[in-house]
Short mmCIF file of C-alpha atoms and ligand atoms in Angstrom, two decimals:
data_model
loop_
_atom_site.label_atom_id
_atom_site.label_comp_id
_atom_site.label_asym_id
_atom_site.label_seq_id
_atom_site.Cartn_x
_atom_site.Cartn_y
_atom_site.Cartn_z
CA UNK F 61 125.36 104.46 91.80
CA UNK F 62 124.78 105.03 88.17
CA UNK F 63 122.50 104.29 85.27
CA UNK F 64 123.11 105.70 81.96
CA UNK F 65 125.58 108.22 83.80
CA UNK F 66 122.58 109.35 85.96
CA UNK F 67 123.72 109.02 90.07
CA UNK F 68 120.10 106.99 91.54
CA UNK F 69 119.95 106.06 94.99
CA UNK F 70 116.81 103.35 95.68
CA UNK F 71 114.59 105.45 97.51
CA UNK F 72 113.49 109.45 98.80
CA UNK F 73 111.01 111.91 99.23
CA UNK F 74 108.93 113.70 96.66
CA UNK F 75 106.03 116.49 97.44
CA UNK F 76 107.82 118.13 99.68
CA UNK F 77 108.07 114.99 102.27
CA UNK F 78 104.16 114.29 101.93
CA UNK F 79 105.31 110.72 99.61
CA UNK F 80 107.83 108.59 99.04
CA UNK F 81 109.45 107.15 95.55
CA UNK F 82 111.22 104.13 94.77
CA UNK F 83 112.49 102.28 92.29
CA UNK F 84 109.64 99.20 90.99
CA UNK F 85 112.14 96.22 91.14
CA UNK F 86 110.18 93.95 89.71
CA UNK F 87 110.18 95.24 86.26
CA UNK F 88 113.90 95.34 86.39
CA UNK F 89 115.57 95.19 84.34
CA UNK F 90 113.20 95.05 80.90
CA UNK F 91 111.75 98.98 82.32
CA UNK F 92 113.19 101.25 84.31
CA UNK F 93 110.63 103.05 86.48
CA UNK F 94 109.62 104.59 89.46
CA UNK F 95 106.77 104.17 92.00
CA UNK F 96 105.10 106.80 94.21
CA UNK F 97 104.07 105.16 97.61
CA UNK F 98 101.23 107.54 99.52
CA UNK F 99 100.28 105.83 102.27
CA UNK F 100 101.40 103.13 104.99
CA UNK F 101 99.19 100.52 102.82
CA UNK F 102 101.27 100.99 100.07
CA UNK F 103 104.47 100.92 101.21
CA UNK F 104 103.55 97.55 103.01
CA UNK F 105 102.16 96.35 99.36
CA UNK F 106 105.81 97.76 97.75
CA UNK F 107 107.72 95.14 100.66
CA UNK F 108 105.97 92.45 100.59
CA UNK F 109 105.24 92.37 96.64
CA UNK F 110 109.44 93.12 96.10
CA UNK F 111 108.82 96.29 94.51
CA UNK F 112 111.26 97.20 96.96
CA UNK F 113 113.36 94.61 98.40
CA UNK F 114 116.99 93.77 100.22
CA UNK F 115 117.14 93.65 103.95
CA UNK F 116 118.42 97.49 104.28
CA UNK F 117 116.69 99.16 101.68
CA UNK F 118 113.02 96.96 102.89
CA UNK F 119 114.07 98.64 106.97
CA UNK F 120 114.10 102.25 105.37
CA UNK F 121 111.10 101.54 103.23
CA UNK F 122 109.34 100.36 106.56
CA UNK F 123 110.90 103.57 108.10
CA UNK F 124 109.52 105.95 105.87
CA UNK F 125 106.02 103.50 105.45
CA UNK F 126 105.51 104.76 109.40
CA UNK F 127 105.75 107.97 108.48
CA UNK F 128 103.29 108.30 105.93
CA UNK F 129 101.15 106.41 108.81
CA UNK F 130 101.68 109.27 111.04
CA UNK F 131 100.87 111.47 108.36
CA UNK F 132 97.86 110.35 107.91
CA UNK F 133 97.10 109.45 111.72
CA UNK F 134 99.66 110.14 114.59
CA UNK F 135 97.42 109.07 117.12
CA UNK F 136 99.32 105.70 119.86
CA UNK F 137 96.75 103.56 117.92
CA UNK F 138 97.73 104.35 114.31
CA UNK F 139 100.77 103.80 114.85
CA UNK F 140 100.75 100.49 116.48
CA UNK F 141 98.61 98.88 114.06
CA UNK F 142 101.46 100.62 110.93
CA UNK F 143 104.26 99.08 113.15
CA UNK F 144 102.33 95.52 112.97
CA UNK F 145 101.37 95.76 109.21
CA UNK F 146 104.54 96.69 108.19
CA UNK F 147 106.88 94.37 110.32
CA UNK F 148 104.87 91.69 108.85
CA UNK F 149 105.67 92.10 105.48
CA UNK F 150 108.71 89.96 105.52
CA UNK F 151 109.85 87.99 108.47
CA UNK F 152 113.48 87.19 107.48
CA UNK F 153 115.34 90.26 107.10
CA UNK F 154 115.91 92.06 110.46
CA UNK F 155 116.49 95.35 109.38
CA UNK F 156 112.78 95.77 108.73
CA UNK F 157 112.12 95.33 112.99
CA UNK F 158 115.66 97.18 113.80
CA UNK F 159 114.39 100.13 111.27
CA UNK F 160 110.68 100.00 112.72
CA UNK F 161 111.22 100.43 116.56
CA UNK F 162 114.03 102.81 115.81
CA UNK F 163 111.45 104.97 114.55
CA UNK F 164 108.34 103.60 117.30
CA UNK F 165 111.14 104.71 120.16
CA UNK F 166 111.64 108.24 119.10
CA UNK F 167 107.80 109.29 118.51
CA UNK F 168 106.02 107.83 121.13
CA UNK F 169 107.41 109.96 123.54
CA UNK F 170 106.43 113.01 121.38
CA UNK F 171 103.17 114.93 120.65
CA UNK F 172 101.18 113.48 118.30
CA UNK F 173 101.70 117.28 115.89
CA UNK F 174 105.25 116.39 116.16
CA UNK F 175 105.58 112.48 115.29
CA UNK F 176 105.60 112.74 111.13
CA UNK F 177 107.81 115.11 111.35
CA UNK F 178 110.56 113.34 113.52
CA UNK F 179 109.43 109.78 111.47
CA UNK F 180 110.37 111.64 108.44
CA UNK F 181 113.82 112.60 109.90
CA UNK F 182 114.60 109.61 111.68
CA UNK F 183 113.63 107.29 108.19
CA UNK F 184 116.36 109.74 106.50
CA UNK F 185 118.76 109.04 109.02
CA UNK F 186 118.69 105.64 108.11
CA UNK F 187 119.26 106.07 105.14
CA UNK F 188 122.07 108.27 105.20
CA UNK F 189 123.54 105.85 107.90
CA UNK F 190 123.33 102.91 105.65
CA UNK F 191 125.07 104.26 102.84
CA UNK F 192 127.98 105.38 105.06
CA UNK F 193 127.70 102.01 105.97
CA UNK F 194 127.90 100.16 102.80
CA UNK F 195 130.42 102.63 101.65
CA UNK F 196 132.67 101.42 104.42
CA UNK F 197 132.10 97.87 103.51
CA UNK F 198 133.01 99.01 100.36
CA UNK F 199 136.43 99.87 101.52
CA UNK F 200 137.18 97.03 104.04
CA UNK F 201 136.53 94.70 101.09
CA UNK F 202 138.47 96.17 98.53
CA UNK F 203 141.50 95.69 101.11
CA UNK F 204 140.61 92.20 101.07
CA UNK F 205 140.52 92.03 97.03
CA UNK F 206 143.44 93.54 96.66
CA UNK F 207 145.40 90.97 99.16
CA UNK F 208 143.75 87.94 97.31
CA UNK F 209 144.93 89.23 93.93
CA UNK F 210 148.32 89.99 95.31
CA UNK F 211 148.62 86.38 97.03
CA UNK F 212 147.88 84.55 93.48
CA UNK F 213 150.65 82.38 92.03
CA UNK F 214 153.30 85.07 89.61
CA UNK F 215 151.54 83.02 86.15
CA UNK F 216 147.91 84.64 87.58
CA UNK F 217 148.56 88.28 88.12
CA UNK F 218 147.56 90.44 85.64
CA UNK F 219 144.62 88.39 85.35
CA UNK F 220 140.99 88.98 86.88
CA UNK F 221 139.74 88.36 90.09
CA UNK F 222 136.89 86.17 90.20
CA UNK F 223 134.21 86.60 92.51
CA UNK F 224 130.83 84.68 92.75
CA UNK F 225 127.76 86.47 94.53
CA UNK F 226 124.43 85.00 94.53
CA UNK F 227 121.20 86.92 94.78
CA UNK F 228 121.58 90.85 94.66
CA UNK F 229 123.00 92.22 97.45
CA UNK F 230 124.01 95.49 95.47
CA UNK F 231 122.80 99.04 95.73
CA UNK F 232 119.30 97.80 94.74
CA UNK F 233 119.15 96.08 97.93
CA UNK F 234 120.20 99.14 99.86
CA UNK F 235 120.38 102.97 99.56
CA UNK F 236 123.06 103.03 97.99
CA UNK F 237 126.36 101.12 97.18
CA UNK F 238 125.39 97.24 98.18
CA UNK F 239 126.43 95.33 100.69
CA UNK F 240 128.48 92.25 98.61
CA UNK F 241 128.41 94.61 95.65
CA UNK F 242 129.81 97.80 97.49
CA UNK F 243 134.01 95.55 97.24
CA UNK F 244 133.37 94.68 93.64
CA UNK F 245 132.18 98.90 92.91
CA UNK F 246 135.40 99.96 95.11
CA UNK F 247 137.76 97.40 93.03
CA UNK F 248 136.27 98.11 89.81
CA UNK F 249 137.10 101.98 90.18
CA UNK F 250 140.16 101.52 91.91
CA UNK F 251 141.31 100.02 88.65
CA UNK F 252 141.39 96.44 90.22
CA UNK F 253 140.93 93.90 87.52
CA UNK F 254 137.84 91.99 88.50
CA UNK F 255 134.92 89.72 86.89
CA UNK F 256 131.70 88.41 88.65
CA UNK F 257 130.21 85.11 88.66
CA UNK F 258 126.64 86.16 89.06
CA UNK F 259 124.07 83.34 90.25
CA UNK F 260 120.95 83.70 88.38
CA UNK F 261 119.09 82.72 91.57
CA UNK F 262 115.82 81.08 91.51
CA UNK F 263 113.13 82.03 91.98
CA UNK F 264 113.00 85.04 91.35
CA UNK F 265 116.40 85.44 89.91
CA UNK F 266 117.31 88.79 91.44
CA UNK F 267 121.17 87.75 89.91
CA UNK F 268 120.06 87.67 86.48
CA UNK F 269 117.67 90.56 86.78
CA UNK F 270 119.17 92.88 89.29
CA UNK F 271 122.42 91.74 89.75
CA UNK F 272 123.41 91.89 86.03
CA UNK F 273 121.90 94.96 85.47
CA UNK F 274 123.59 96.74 88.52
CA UNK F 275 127.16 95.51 86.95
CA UNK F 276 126.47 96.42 83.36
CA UNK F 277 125.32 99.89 83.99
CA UNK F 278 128.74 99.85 86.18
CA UNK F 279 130.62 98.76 83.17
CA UNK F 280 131.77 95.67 85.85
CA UNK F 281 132.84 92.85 83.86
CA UNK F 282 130.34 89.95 84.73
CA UNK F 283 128.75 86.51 83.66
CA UNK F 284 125.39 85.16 84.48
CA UNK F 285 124.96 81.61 85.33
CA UNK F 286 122.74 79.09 86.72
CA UNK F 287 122.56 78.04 90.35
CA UNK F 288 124.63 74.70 89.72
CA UNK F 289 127.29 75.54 88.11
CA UNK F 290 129.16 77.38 90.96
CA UNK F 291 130.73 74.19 92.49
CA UNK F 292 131.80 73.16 89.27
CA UNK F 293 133.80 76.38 88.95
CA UNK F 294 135.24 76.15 92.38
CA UNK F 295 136.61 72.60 91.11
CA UNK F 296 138.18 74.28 88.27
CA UNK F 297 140.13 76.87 90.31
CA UNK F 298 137.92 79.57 88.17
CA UNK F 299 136.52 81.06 91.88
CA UNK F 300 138.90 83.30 93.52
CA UNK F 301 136.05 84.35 95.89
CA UNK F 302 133.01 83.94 96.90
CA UNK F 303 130.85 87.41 98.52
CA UNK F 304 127.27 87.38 99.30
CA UNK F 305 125.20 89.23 101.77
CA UNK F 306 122.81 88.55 104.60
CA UNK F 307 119.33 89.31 105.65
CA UNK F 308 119.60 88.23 109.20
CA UNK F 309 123.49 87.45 111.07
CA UNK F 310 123.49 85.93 114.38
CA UNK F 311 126.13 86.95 117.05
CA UNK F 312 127.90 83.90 116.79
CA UNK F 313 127.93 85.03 112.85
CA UNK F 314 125.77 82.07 111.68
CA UNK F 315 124.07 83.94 108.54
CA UNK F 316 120.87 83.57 106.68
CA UNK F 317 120.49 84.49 103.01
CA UNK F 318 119.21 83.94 99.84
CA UNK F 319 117.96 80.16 99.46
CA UNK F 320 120.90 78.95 97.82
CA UNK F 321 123.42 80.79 99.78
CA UNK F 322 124.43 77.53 102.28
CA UNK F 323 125.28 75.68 99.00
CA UNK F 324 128.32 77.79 97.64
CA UNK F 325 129.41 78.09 101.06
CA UNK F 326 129.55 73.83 100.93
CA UNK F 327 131.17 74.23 97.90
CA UNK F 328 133.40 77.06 98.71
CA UNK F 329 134.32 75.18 101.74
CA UNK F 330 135.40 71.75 100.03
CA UNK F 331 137.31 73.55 97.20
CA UNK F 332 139.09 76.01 99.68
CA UNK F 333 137.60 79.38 98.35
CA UNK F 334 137.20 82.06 100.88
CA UNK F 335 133.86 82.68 101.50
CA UNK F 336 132.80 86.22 102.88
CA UNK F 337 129.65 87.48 104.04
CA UNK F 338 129.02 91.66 103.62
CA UNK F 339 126.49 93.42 106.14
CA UNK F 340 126.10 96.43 108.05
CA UNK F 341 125.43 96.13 111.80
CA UNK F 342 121.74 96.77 111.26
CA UNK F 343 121.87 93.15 110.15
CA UNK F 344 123.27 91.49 113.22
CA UNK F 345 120.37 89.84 115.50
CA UNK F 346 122.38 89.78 118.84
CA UNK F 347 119.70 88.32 120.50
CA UNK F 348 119.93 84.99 118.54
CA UNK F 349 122.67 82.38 118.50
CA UNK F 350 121.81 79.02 116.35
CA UNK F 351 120.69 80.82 112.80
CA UNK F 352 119.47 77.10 111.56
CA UNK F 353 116.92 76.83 114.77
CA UNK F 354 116.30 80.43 115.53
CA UNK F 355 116.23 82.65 112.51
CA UNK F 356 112.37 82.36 110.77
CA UNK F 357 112.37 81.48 107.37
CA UNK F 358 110.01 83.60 105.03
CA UNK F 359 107.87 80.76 102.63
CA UNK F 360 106.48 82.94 99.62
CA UNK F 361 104.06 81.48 97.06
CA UNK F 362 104.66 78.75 95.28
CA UNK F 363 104.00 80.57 91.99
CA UNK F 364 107.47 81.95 92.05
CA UNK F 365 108.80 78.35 91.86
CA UNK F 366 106.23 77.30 88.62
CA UNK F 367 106.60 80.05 86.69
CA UNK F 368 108.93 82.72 85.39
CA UNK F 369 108.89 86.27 84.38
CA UNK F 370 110.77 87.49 81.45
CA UNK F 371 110.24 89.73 78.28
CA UNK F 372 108.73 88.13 75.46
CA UNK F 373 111.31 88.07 72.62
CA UNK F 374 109.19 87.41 69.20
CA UNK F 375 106.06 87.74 68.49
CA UNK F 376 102.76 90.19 68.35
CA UNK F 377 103.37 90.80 72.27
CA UNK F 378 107.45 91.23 71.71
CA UNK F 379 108.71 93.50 74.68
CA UNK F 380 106.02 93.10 76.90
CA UNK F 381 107.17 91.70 80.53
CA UNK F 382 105.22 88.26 81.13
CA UNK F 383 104.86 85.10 83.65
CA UNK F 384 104.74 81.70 81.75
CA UNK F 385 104.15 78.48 83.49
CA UNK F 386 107.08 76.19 83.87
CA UNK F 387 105.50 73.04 85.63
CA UNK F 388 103.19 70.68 84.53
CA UNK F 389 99.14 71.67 86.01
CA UNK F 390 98.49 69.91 89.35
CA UNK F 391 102.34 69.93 90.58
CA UNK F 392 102.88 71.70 93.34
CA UNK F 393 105.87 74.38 94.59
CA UNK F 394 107.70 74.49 97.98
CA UNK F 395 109.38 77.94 97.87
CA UNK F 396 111.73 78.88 100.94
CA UNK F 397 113.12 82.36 100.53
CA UNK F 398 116.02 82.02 102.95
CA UNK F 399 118.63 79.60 104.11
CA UNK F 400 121.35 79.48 106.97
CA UNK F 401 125.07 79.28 106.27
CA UNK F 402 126.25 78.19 109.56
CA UNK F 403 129.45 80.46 110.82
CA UNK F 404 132.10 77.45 110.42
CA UNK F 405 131.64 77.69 106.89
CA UNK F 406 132.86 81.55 106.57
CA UNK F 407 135.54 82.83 105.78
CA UNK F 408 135.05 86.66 107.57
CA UNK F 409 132.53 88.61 107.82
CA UNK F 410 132.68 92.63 106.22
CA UNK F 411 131.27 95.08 108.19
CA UNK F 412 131.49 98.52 108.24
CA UNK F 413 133.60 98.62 111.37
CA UNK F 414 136.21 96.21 109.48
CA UNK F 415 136.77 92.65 108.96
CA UNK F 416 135.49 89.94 111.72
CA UNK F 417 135.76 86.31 112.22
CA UNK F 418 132.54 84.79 112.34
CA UNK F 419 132.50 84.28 116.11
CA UNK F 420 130.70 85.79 118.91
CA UNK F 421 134.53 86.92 119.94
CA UNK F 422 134.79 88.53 116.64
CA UNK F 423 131.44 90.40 116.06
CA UNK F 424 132.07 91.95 120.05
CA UNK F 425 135.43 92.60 119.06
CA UNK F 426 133.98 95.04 116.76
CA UNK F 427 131.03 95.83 118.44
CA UNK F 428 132.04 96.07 122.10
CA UNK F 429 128.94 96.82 124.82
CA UNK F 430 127.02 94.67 122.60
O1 MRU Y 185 114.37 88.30 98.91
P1 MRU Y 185 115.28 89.47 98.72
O2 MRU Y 185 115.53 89.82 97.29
O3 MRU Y 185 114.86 90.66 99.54
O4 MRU Y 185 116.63 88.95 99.31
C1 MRU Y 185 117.75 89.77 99.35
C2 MRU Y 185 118.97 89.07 99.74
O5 MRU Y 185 118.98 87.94 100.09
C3 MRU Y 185 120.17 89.92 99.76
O6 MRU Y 185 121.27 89.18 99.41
C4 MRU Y 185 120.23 90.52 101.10
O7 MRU Y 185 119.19 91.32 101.48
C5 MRU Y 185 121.42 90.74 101.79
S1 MRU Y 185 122.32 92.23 101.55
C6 MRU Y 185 121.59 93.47 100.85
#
């Protein structure tokens, strides 16, 4: 996708293979920079600190994280301690264990000499597989924008299509493209009129940061707004639709995402707004059924909860990215990461094989052997 004109993906190789870079989310979007990650430590450090983060884009990070382990040390040992450090960066997300033992199956059969190598190739795989992937979202999606805009009442066409997406499920949060985001990109340049709702999404308000600066360098016609004020649109018939994504999908199609996410999907539900979930199959945990009793939830520190980052806007530190305190000293923060939006409450879900109820029927309807 673009900035300033420029095409970035999230993530690749630099020194001929020997590191990786990404993009450092967490200055987003006050400085645009990159990070070089050397070693298995550091790529760990980059997950579980959000300097990369997004369930794909965190399973290719942990992809290419084992290869700079087997770099450094291809030996059975090294790379079962890598596998650990990394898959317990962030527990929600399953792409991060999918995108590990993808990686742990193809070089343990191998000579040690040969393991980095094939890590290396394998990681890029991935990559290459999940923008196809989101890409293809993309396009299922956009068939399902341009059916909603065609089905509003005559006095409504012409105008935009709202959407609501909480949390940043765009090409930040991938390779490339976005999951939720990859439908608004497609509509957008296929000269769809369309305008995002973006949820600011505390914490750490990867909406207001990410989101909104993924749709701006776009040129995608959006609005920012805080966490509670989605239902209230809904009531006011200002929410055409509502597309998030999901860091862990269950093969009945429960889904867990963003905290936050089972709210709109309340709200969607009692207001009749279609509510769809985007993901690529590396997403889907067919091994788990109940999402609410099953899925783990990450807890992160409660200092994302009682303070904020911004950029200071006056003053002798103007420009300057800082963390002020929100709460009062001595009150404590409860910060769940993730929540479960059980399947009854959506709509369809958006994969890259096509459109699915979210049923067990539906997912093996796409995915058959599964
Ligand atoms: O905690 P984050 O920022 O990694 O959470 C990301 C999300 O919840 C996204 O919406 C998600 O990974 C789903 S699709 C890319």
């Amino acid at each position: 996708m673009n900035i300033n004109g420029t095409p970035w993906r999230t993530i690749g190789l630099e020194e001929g293979g020997r590191s990786v870079w990404v993009i450092d989310q967490t200055l987003l979007p006050h400085r645009f920079e990159t990070r070089s990650l050397t070693s298995v430590e550091d790529a760990a450090a980059a997950i579980s600190t959000m300097v990369v983060r997004g369930a794909p884009l965190i399973g290719v990070t942990g992809a290419y994280g084992l290869m700079l382990a087997l770099q450094a040390n291809p030996s059975d040992g090294a790379l079962a301690a890598a596998f650990e450090q990394l898959n317990a960066t962030r527990p929600t997300a399953v792409n991060l264990r999918w995108a590990l033992e993808r990686v742990r199956e193809l070089v343990v059969p191998l000579p040690e000499a040969e393991r980095a190598d094939a890590a290396r190739t394998e990681a890029g795989a991935i990559a290459e597989e999940d923008v196809a992937m989101c890409e293809a979202i993309g396009e299922h999606g956009l068939s399902l924008f341009q059916q909603l805009a065609a089905a509003r009442p005559a006095a409504r066409q012409g105008e935009p299509l709202n959407v609501l997406t909480h949390c940043n499920a765009g090409w930040l949060a991938t390779v490339d493209w976005g999951t939720a985001l990859a439908p608004i990109y497609k509509a957008h340049r296929a000269g769809l009129a369309i305008h995002v709702w973006v949820d600011e999404t505390r914490p750490r308000n990867q909406g207001a940061s990410l989101t909104a600066f993924e749709l701006g360098k776009e040129g995608v016609p959006h609005t920012v707004i805080v966490d509670n004020a989605g239902g209230h649109l809904m009531q006011h018939g200002l929410v055409d639709a509502v597309i998030v994504g999901t860091d862990r999908t269950t093969r009945r199609g429960d889904v867990c995402n963003k905290i936050g996410t089972y709210l709109k999907a309340l709200a969607a539900f009692d207001n009749g707004v279609p509510f769809y979930v985007a993901l690529p199959s590396s997403t889907i945990d067919w091994s788990l059924d109940d999402g609410v009793a099953e899925i783990p939830i990450e807890a992160r520190s409660e200092l994302e909860v009682t303070h904020i980052q911004g950029r200071i806007s006056a003053g002798p530190a103007v420009g300057e990215i800082a963390s002020v305190q929100l709460t009062p000293d001595g009150s404590v923060g409860f910060n769940p990461a993730f929540d479960v939006t059980p399947a009854r409450l959506v709509t369809a879900l958006i994969t890259e094989r096509g459109v699915a109820a979210a049923t067990e029927d539906g997912l093996r309807g796409l995915y058959p052997g599964r």
